[in-house]
Short mmCIF file of C-alpha atoms and ligand atoms in Angstrom, two decimals:
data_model
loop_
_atom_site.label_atom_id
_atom_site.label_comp_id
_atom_site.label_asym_id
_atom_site.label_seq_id
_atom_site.Cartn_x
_atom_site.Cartn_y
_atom_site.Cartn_z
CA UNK B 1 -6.17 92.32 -17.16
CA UNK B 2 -7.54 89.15 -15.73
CA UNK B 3 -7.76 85.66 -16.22
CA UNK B 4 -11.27 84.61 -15.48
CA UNK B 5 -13.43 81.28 -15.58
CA UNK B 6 -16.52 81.97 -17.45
CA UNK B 7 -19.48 79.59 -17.69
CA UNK B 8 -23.29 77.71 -17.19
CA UNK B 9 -23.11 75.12 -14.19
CA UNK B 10 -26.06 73.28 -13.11
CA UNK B 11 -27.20 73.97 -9.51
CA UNK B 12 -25.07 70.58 -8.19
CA UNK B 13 -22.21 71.81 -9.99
CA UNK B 14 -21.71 70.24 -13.53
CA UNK B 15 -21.59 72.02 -16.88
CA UNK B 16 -22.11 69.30 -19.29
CA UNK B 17 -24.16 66.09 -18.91
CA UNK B 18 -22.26 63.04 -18.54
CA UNK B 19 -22.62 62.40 -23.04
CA UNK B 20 -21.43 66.31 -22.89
CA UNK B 21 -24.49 67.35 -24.14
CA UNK B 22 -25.39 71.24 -22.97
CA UNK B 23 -29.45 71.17 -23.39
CA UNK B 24 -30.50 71.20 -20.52
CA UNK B 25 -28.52 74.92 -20.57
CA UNK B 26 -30.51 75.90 -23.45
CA UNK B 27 -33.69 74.16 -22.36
CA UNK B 28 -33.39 76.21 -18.79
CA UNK B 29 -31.16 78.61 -19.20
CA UNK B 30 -31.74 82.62 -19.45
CA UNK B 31 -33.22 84.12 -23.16
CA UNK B 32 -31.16 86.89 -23.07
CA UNK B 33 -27.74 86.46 -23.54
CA UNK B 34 -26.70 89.67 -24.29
CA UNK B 35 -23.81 89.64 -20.96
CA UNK B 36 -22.39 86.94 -22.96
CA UNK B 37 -21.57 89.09 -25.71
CA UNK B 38 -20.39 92.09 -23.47
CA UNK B 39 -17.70 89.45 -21.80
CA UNK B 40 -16.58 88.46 -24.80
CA UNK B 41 -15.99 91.50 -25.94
CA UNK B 42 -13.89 91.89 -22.74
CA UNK B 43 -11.46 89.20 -23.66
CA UNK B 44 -8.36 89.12 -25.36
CA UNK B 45 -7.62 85.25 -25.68
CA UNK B 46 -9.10 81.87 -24.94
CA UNK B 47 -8.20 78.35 -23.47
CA UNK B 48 -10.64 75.57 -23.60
CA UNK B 49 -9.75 71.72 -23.44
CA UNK B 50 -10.30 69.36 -26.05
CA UNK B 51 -13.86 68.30 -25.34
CA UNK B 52 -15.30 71.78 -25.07
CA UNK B 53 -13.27 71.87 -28.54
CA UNK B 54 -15.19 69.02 -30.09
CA UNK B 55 -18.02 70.32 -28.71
CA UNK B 56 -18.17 73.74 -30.39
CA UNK B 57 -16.77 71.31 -33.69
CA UNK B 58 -19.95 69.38 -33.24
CA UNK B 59 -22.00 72.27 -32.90
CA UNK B 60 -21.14 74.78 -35.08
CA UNK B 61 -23.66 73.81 -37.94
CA UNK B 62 -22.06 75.39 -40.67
CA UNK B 63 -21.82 78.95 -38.72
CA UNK B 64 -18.56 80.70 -38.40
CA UNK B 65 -15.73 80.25 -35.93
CA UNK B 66 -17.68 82.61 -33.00
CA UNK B 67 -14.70 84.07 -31.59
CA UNK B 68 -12.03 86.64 -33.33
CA UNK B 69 -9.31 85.65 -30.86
CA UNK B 70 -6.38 83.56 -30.43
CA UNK B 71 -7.33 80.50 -28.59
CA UNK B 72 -5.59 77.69 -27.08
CA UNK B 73 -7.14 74.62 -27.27
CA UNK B 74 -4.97 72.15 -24.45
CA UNK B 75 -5.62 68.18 -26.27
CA UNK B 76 -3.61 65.17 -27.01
CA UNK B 77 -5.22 64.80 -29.98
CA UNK B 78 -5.33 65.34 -33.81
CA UNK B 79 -8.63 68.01 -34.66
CA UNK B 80 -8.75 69.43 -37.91
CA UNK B 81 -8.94 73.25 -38.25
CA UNK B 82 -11.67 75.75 -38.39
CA UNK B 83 -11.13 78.02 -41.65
CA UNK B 84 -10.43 81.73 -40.09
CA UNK B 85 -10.62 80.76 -36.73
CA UNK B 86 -6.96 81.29 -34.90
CA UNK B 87 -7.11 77.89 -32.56
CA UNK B 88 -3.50 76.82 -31.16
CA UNK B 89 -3.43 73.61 -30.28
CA UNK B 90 -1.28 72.88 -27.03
CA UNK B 91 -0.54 70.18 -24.20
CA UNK B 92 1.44 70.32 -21.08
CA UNK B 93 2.47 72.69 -18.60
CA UNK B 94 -0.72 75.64 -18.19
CA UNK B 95 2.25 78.08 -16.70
CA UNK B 96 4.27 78.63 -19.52
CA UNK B 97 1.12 79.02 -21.99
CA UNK B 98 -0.52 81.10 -19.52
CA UNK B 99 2.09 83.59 -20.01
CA UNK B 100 1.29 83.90 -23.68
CA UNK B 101 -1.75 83.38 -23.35
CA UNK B 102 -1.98 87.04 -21.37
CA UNK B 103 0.91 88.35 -24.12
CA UNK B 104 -2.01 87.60 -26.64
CA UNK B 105 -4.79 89.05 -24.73
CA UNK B 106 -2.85 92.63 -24.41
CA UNK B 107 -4.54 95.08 -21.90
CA UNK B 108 -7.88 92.59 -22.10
CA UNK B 109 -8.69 89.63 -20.36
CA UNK B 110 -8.11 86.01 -20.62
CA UNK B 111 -11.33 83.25 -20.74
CA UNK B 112 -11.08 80.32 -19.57
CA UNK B 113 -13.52 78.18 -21.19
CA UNK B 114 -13.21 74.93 -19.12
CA UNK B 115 -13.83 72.37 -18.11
CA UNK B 116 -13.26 71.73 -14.69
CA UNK B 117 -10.10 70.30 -14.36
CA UNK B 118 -8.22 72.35 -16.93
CA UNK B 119 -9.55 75.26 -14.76
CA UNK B 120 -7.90 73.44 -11.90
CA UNK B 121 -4.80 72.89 -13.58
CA UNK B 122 -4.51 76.92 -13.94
CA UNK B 123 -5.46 77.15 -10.26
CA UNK B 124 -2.85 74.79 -8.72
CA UNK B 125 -0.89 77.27 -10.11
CA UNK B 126 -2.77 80.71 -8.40
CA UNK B 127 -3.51 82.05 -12.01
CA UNK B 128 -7.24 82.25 -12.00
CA UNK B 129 -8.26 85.75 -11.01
CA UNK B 130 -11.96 85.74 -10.86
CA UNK B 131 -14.60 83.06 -11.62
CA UNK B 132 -18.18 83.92 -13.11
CA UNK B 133 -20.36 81.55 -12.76
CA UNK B 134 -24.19 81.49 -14.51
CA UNK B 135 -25.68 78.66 -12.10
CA UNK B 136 -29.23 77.41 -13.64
CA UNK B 137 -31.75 75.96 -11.00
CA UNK B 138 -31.81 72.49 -12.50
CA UNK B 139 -29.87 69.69 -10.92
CA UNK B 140 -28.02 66.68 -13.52
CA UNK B 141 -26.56 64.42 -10.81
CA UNK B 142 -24.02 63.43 -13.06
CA UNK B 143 -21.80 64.63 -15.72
CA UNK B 144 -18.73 66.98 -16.26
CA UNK B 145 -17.46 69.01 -13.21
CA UNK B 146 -17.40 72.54 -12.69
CA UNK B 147 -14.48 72.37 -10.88
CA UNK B 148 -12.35 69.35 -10.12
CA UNK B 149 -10.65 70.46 -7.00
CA UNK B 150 -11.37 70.44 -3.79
CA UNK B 151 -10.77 73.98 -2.17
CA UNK B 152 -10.75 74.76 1.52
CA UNK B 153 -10.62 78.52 1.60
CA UNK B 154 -13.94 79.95 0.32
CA UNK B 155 -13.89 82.51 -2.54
CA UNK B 156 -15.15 85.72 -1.83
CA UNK B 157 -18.15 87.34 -3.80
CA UNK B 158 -17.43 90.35 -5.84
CA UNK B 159 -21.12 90.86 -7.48
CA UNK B 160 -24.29 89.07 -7.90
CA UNK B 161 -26.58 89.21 -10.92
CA UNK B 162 -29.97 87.53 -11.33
CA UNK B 163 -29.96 86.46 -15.12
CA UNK B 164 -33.58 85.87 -16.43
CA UNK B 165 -35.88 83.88 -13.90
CA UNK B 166 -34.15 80.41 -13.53
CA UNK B 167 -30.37 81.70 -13.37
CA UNK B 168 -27.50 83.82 -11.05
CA UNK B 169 -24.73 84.80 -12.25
CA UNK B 170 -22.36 85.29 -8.75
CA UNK B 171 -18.64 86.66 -9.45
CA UNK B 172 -16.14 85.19 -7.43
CA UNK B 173 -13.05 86.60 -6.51
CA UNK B 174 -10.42 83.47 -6.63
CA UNK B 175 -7.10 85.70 -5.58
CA UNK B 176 -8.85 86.86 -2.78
N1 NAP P 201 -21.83 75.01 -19.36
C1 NAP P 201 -20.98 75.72 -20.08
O1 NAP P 201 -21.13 76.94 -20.22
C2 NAP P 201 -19.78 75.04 -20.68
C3 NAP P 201 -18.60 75.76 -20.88
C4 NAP P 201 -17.50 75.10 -21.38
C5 NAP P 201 -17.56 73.75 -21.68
N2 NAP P 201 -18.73 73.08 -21.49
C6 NAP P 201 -18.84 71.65 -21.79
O2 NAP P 201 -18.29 70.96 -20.68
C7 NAP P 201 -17.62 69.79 -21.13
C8 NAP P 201 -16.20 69.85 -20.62
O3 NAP P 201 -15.60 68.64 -20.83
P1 NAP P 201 -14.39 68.13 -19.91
O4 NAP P 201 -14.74 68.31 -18.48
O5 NAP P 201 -14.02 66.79 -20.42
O6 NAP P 201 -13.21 69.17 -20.14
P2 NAP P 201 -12.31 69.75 -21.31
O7 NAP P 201 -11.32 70.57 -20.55
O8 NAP P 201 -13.09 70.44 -22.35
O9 NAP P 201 -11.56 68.50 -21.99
C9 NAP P 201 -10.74 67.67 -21.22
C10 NAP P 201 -9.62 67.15 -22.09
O10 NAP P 201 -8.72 68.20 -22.44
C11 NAP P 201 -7.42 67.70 -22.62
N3 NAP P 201 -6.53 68.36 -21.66
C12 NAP P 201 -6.82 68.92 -20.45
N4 NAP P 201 -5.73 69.44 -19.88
C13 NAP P 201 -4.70 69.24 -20.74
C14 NAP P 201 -3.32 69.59 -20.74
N5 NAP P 201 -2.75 70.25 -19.72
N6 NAP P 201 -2.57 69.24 -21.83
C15 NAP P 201 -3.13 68.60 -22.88
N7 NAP P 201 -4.43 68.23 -22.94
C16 NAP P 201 -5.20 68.56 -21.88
C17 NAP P 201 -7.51 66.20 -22.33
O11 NAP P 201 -7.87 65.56 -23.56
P3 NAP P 201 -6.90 64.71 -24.51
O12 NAP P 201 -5.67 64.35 -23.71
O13 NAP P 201 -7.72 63.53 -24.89
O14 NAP P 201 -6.62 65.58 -25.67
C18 NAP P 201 -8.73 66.11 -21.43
O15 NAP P 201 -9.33 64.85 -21.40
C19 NAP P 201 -17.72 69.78 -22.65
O16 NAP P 201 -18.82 69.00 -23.04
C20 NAP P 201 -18.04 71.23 -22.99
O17 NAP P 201 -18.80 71.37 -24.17
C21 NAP P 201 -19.82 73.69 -20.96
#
């Protein structure tokens, strides 16, 4: 069981545009997303901050809730609920809700979503296990961080995947 940072990130390192819009990810990104489905179906429970929240809100489009578990959206703010979708909505600390977060997941792993700074929040703490990250050969120059830390140890690559003919998906290993 892991707990494992999952997402698209621009070549210089941003996975939304600065008006969080992710287009340029579907514009450039790979056609088949079939590995998305086969991680998800490796995860037990979710944790996402409140703008990749009002993202999916703003983007759902009348579909379903896409995911069938529990998942911990971190805000400050008042969202309304998604009709059979199990979203907890929590603030503070990541330790403590880490902790249920892996009770929830069971024997499968926890995603987090992002963005870049809840990530880090998770990290100052040593809980992120592996990173995957699906870099697309287009650069924004400004937006929303992949990461809003500054490390000095490098992570060490696990695997390396080439996904479609503008994308590479490299698996990091963040516990080393
Ligand atoms: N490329 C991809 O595959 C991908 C994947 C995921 C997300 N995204 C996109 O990337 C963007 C991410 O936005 P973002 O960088 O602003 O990050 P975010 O983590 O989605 O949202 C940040 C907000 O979460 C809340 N938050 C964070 N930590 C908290 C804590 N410990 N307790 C309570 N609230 C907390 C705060 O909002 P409040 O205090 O105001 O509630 C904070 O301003 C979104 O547009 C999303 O759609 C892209």
């Amino acid at each position: 069981m892991k707990t494992i940072y999952f997402t698209a990130s621009s070549l210089d390192g941003y996975i939304a545009d600065k008006n969080d819009s992710l287009l340029w990810l579907f514009k450039n990104g790979p056609t088949d997303i079939s590995f998305i489905d086969e991680f998800v179906a490796t995860i037990g429970s979710i944790a996402m901050g409140a703008s990749t929240y009002q993202w999916l809100l703003d983007n759902l489009n009348d579909q379903p809730w896409p995911y069938k578990v529990p998942c911990f959206v971190f805000t400050h703010r008042q969202f309304k609920t998604i009709e059979g979708a199990d979203v907890r909505f929590v603030q503070g600390d990541v330790v403590e809700r880490h902790e249920e977060l892996k009770k929830l997941a069971g024997d499968k792993n926890v995603w987090l979503m992002g963005g870049g700074d809840l990530v880090g929040q998770f990290h100052d703490h040593g809980l992120v296990d592996e990173m995957h990250i699906q870099t697309v050969a287009v650069f924004l120059n400004d937006g929303k961080k992949l990461f809003n830390r500054r490390t000095e140890t490098a992570f060490k690559i696990k695997e390396i995947r080439q996904r479609g003919d503008t994308c590479v998906e490299v698996i990091y290993n963040v516990r080393g």
